XYZ file of C-alpha atoms in Angstrom:
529
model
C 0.000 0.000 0.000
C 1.314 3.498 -0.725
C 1.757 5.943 1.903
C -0.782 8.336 0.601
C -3.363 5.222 0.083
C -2.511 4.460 3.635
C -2.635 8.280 5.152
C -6.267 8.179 3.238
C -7.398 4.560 4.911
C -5.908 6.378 8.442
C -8.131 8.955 8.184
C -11.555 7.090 7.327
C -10.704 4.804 10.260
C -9.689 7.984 12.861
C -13.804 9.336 11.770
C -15.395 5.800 12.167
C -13.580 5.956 15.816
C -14.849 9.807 16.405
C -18.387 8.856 15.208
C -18.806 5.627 17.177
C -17.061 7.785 20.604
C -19.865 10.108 19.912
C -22.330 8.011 20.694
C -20.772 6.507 23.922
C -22.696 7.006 27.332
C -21.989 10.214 29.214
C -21.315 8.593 32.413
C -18.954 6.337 30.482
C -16.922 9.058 28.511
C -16.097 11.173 32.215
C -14.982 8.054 34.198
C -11.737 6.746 33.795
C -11.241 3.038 32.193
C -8.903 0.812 33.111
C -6.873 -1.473 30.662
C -6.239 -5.319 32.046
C -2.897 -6.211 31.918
C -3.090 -8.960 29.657
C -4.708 -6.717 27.416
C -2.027 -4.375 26.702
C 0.249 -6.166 24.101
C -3.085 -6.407 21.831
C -4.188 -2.432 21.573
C -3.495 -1.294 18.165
C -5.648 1.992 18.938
C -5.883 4.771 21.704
C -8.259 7.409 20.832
C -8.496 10.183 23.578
C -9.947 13.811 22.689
C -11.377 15.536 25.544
C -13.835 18.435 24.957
C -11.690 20.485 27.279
C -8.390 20.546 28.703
C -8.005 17.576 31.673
C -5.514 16.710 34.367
C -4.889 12.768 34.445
C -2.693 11.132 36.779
C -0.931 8.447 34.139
C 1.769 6.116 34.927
C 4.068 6.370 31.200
C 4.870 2.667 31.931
C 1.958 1.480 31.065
C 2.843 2.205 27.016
C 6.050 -0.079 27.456
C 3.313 -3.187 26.611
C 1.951 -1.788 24.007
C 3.738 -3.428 21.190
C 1.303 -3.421 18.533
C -0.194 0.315 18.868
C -0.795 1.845 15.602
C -3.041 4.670 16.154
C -2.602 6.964 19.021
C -4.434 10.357 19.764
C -4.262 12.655 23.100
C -5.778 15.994 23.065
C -6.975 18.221 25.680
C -5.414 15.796 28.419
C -2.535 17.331 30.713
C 0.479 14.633 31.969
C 3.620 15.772 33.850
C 5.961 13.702 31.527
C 6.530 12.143 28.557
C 6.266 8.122 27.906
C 9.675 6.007 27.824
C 8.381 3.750 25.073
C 6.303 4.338 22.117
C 5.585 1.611 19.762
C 7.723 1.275 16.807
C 4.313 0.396 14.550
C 2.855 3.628 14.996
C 1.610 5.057 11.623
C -0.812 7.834 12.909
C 1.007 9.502 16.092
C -1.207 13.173 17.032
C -0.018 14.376 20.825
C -1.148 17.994 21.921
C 0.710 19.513 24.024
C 3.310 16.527 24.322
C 5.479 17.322 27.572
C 8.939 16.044 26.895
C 11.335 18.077 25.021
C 12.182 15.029 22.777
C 10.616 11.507 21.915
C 11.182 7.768 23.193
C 14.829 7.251 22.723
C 14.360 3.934 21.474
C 11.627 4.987 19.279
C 12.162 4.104 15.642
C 9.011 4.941 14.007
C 9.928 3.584 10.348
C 6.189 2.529 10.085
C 5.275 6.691 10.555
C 2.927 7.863 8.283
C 1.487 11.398 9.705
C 2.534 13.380 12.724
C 0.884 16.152 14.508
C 2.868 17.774 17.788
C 1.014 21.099 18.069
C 1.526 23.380 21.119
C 4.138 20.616 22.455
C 7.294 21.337 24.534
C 9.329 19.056 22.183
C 12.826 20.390 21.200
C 14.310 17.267 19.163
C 11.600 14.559 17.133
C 14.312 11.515 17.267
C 18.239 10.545 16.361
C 18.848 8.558 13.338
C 18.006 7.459 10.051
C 13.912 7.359 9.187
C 12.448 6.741 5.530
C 10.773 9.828 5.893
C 8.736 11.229 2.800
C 7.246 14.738 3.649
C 7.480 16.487 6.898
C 3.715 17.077 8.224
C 2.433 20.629 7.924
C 1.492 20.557 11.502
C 5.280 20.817 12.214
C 4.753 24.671 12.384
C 2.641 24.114 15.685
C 6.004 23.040 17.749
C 6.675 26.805 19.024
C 9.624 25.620 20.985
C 11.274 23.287 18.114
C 15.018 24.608 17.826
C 16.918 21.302 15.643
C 15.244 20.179 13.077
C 17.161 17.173 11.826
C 15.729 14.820 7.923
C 19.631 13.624 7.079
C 19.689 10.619 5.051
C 15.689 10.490 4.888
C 16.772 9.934 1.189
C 13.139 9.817 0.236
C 12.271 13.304 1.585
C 10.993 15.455 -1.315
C 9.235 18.793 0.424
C 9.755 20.903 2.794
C 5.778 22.164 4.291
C 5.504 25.430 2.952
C 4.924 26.570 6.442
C 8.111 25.495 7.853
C 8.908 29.072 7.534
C 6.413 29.878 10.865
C 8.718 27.723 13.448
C 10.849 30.667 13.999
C 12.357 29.054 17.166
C 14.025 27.358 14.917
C 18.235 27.255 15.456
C 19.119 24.214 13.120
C 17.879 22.675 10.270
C 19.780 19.544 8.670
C 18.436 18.058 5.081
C 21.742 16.523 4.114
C 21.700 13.449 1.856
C 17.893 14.295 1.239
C 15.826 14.483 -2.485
C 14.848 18.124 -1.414
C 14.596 19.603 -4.990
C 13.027 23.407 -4.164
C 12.461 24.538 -0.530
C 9.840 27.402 -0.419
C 10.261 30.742 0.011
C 9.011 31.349 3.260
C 11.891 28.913 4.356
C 14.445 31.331 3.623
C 13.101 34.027 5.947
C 14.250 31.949 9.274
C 15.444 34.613 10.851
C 16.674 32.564 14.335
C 18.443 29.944 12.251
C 22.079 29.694 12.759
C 23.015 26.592 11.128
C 21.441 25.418 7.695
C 23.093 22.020 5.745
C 21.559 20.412 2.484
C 24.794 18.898 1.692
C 24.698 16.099 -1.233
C 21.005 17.519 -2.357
C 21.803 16.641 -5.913
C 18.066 17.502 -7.328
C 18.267 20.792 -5.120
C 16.284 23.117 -7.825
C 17.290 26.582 -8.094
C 14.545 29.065 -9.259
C 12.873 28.197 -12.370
C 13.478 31.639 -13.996
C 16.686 32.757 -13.595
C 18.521 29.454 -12.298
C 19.370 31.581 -8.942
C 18.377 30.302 -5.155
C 16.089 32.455 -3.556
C 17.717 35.181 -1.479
C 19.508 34.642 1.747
C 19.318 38.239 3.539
C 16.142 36.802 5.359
C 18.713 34.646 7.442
C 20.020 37.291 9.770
C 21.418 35.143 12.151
C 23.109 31.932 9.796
C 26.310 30.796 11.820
C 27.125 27.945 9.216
C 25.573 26.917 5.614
C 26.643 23.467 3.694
C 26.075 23.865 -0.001
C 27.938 20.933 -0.761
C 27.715 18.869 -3.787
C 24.368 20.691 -4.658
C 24.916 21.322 -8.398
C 24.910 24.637 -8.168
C 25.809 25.870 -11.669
C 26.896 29.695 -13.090
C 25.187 32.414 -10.887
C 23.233 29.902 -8.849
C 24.602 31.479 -5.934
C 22.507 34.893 -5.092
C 24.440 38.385 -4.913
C 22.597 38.825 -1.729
C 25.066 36.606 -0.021
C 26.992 39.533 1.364
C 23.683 40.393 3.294
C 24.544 37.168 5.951
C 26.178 39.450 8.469
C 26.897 36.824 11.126
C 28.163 34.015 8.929
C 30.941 32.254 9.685
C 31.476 29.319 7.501
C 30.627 28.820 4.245
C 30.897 25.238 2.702
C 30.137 25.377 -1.417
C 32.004 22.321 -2.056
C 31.666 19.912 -4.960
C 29.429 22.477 -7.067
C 30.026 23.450 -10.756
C 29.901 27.224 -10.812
C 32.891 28.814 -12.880
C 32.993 32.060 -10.431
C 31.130 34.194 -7.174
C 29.360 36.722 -6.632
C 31.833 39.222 -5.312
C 29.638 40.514 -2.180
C 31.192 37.160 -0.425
C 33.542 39.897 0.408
C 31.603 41.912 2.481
C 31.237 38.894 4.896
C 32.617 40.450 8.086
C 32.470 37.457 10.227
C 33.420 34.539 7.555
C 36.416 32.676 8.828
C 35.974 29.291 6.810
C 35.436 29.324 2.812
C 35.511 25.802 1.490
C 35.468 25.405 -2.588
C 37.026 21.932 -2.376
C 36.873 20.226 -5.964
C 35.156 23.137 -7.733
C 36.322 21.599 -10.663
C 34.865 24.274 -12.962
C 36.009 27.529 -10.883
C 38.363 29.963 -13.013
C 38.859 32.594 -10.023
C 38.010 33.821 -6.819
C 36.759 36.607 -5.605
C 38.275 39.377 -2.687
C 37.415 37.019 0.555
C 36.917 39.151 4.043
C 40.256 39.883 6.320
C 39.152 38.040 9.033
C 39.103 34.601 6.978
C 41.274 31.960 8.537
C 41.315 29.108 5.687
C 40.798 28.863 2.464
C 40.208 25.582 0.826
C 40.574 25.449 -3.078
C 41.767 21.555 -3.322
C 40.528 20.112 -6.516
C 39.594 22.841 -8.117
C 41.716 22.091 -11.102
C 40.790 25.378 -13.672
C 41.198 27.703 -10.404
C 43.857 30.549 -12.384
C 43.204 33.653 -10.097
C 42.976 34.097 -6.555
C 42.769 37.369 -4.839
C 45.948 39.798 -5.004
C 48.478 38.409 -2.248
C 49.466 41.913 -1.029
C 45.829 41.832 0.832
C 47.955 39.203 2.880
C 49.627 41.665 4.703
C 46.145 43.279 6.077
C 44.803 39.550 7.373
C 45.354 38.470 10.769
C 45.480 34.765 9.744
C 44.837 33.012 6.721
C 45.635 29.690 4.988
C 45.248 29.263 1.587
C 45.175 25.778 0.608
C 45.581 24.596 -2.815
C 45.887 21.163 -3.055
C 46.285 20.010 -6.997
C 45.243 23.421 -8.399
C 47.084 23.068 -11.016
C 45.982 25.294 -13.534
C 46.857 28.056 -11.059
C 50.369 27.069 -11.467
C 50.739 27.045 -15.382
C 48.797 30.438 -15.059
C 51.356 32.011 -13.431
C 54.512 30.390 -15.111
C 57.512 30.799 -13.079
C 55.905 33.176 -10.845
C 54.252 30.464 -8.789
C 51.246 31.932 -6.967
C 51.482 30.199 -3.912
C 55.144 31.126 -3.039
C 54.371 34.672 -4.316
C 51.971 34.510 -1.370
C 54.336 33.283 0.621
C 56.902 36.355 -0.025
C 53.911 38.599 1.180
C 53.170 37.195 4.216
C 56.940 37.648 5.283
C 57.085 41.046 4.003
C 53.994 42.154 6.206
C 54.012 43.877 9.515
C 55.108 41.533 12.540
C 54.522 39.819 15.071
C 52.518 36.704 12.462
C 51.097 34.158 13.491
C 52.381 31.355 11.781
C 52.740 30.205 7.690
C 53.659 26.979 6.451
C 54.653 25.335 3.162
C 56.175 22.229 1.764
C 58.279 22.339 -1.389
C 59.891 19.356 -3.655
C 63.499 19.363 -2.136
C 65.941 16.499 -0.024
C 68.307 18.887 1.903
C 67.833 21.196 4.485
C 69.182 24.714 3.789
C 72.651 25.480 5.140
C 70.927 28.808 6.283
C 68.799 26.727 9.243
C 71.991 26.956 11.623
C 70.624 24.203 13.845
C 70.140 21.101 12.215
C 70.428 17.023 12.742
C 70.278 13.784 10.966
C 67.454 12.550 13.106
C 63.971 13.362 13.594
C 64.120 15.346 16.478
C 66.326 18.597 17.228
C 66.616 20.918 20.522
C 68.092 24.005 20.499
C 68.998 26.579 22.890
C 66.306 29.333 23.312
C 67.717 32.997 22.278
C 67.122 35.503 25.854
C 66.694 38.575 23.507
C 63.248 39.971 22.129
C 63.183 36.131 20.996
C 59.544 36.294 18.770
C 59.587 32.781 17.785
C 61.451 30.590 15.127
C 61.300 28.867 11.497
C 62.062 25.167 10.842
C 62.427 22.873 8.017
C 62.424 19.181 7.823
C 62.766 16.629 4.653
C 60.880 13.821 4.551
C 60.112 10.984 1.855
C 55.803 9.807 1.814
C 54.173 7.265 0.714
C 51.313 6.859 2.189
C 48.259 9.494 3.746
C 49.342 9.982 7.154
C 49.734 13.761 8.423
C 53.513 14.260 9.213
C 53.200 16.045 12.976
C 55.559 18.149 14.456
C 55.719 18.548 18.647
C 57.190 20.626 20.455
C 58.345 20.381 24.251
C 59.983 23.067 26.527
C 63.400 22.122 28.477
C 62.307 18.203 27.063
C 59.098 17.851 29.843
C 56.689 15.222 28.899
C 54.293 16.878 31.345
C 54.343 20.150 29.573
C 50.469 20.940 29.638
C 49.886 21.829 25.771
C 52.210 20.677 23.275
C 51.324 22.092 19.699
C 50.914 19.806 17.434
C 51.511 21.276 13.253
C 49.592 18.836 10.328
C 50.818 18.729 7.397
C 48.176 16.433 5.293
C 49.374 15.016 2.285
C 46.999 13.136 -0.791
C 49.960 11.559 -2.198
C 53.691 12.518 -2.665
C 56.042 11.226 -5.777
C 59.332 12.611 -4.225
C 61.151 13.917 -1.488
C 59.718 17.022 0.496
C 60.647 20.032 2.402
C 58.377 21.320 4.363
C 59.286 24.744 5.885
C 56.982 26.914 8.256
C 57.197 29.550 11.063
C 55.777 30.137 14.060
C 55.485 33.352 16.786
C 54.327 33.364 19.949
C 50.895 33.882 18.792
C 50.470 30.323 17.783
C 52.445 28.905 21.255
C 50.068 30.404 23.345
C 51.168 28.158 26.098
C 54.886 29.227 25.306
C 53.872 33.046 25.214
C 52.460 32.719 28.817
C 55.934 31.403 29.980
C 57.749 33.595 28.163
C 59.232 35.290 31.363
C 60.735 32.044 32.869
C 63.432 30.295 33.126
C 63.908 27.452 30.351
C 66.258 26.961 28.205
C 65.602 25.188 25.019
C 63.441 23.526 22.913
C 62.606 20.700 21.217
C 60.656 19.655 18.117
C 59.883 16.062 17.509
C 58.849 14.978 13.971
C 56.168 11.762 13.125
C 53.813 10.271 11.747
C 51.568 7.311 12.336
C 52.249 5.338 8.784
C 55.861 3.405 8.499
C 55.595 4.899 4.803
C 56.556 8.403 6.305
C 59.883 9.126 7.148
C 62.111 12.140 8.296
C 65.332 12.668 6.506
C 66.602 15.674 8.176
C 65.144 18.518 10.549
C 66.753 22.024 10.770
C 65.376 25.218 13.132
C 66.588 28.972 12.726
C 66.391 30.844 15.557
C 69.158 33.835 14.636
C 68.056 36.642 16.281
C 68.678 38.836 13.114
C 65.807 37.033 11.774
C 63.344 37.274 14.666
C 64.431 40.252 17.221
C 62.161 43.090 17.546
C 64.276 46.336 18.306
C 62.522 48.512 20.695
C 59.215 47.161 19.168
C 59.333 49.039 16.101
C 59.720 47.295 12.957
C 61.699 48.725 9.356
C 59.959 51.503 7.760
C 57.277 50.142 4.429
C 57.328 46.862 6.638
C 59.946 44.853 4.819
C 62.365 42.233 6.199
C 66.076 43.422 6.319
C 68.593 41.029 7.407
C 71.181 37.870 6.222
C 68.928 35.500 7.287
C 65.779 36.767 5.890
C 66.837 37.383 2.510
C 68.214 34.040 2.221
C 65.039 32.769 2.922
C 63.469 34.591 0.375
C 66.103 33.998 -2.432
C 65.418 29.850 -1.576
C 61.954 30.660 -2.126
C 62.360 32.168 -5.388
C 65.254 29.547 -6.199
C 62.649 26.811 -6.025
C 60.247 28.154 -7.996
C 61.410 26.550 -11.031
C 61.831 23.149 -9.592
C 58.165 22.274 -9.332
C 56.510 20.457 -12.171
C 53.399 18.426 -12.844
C 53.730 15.818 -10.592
C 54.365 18.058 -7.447
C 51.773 17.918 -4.692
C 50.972 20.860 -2.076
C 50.535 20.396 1.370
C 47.743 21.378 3.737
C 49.385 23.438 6.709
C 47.702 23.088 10.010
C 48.413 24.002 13.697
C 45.966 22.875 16.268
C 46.731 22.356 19.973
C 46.845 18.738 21.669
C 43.412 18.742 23.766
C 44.110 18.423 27.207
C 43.323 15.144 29.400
């Protein structure tokens, strides 16, 4: 039987029950009935609809017997809590004002054909996978409703055009679903902070003009997943710009050859994912306060935004995994490295950069350096801001290549950093080279004014096929002093050290080819026990 023959064969059955209770004897309907416990695992139906509200004193447990219940309806009756069963063959569930914020945990009401919660307390409906087809209309009665979560219901198709009325509404999670065109009103949730329909392949952009419906409705989006949504050219809305408080923006996966340019007036965006984009030709001016930047995949990617804006951000990652169109665009010249150069030449103290090169040796110009995979190093006393390192290692295999670092060689030390550098697959030796201030040691920075005396990286990684060559650290304090706090005027580098790390960097321009991979650069601290 199809759902809708069986929603239609519900509903003559719920009237035959309301027009044979109609006829019951008054001084029947206002007493209370008791079930027999042997009775309990047969009741398919409970019909209760009192004329006016009611206080009953009801023991939940009594549901835990009812296996086979298939219809259930309570209106106008008042109970302190919830029940801590339901049963799973329930195709008709209506409960008004249900008292629990959620339903049955073990509740897994595959059998569910219509569902009516109006003026309820519920917050959450239930956690997992259900073959959900349409989400009942009379969702818009649940005033307090705040996650609204249909992943994987692969067979979900609609969205109730009133969805748009449960404005205490905070998340809303269709991923994996067969939503093809969510309605208007949906888009003017203006409490929702976190929106996903990532992998709606059939998602349907507007008839007309091929554009989704405008955004600056959503005031107070946090977080919206696009991802593999075939989104084509101009699918995404200029109107973009308008969501003020987002944060993160996923449009993976989608087949769009460029964006609008008002993602730059995203004040609060820190996360811009555009991972295998594989149509993209550019990218437009992203906001100063963006952290990271991921482009991997996007293999026609030629243009990215000029790197002198580097010097105004406070942190940012670009990462570029097999873009490689963006390096025959820029010949020689290789963008990323060009980047690179810019972030050195802006105003210090920085945060941290990283980058990993084809190469086998560690530059001479790292004046600490060892054979091994580990090196400790005396700490500078003067104005010391932090230091650079470099380490060449051979890969083959997936595993992230980790870098920690200790203080005076304590195991105990309560936050050791931990830097990722997440390869896809490498074809040669590597060098991968990267910097860090006291911004990023936060732990360090807050010890600054005591007593140790060096430090000491540690290179690894959890795959045998990953192994360090050689590991050097610079830490000459005409690289990384700060005299009197002020820095050269136009906010270039001067110095030995610096320069030769800029003349390497050009050097190896011309050494990468076809076959080179980049490197994702990460730094995230150990969480504590």
């Amino acid at each position: 039987m199809k759902r809708f023959d069986e929603s239609q064969s519900i509903k003559r059955i719920l009237e035959w029950i309301q027009c044979k209770l109609s006829f019951t004897l008054p001084t029947i309907s206002k007493n209370l009935v008791g079930i027999d416990s042997h009775l309990k695992g047969k009741i398919e139906t409970i019909f209760l609809d009192m004329p006016r509200a009611k206080e009953a004193q009801w023991s939940m447990k009594a549901f835990s017997k009812m296996t086979k219940l298939r219809l259930l309806k309570i209106h106008n009756v008042d109970v302190s809590e919830g029940p801590e069963y339901l049963s799973n063959e329930l195709r008709f569930l209506e409960w008004h004002a249900y008292p629990s914020k959620s339903l049955p945990v073990c509740f897994q009401p595959d059998e569910l054909v219509e569902l009516y919660m109006s003026c309820s307390s519920i917050e959450q409906l239930w956690c997992g996978r259900k073959n959900l087809e349409s989400i009942p209309s009379s969702i818009s009665g649940l005033k307090s409703l705040k996650k609204l979560d249909v992943s994987d219901c692969s067979e979900l198709k609609n969205i109730p055009e009133n969805l748009g009325k449960v404005e205490s509404l905070e998340e809303f999670d269709a991923s994996g679903t067969s939503i093809r065109q969510p309605p208007p009103s949906f888009f003017l949730l203006k409490n929702l902070k976190v929106l996903s329909f990532n992998g709606c392949k059939r998602l349907v952009v507007n008839l007309t003009d091929q554009v989704l419906p405008s955004l600056s409705g959503m005031c107070s989006l946090e977080k919206l997943d696009l991802r593999a949504c075939n989104l084509g050219e101009g699918a995404v809305p200029e109107d973009i710009g308008f969501l003020s408080s987002l944060r993160s923006l996923n449009l993976s996966k989608n087949n769009f050859v460029s964006l609008p340019r008002s993602i730059n007036q995203l004040s609060r965006l820190e996360k811009l994912a555009l991972k295998d984009c594989v149509m993209l030709e550019s990218l437009p001016e992203v906001p100063l306060k963006v952290q990271k930047v991921k482009l991997d995949g996007c293999l026609r990617l030629n243009e990215i935004p000029d790197p002198i804006k580097l010097n105004s951000m406070e942190r940012s990652e670009f990462k570029c995994l097999n873009c490689w169109e963006l390096y025959k665009h820029n010949g020689q010249n290789n963008m990323g490295l060009s980047m690179l150069e810019k972030y050195l030449q802006g105003s210090l103290p920085r945060p941290g950069f990283g980058i990993v090169v084809p190469g086998n040796d560690v530059p001479d110009w790292f004046n600490h350096q060892s054979k091994e995979s580990s090196i400790r190093v005396q700490i500078p006393r003067n104005d010391w801001m932090g230091f650079a390192a470099c380490v060449a290692f051979s890969a083959y295999g997936k595993s992230p290549l980790f870098c920690q670092i200790k203080v005076d060689g304590k195991e105990s030390y309560p936050s050791p950093m931990y830097i990722g550098c997440n390869s896809m697959q490498v074809v040669s030796d590597h060098l991968w080279l990267f910097y860090l201030s006291f911004d990023y040691l936060k732990d360090l920075k807050e010890q600054k004014n005591e007593a140790f005396n060096n430090l000491e990286l540690l290179f690894h990684s959890y795959e045998r096929g990953v192994k360090v060559k050689n590991c050097g650290v610079l830490t000459n304090n005409s690289f990384l002093r700060v005299n009197d706090m002020d820095w050269p005027v136009g906010n270039k580098f001067h110095g030995t050290d610096l320069e030769s790390v800029l003349n390497f960097l050009k050097k190896i321009r011309g050494e990468r080819n076809e076959h080179d991979i980049d490197f994702e650069f990460d730094v995230t601290p150990l969480v504590k026990s």
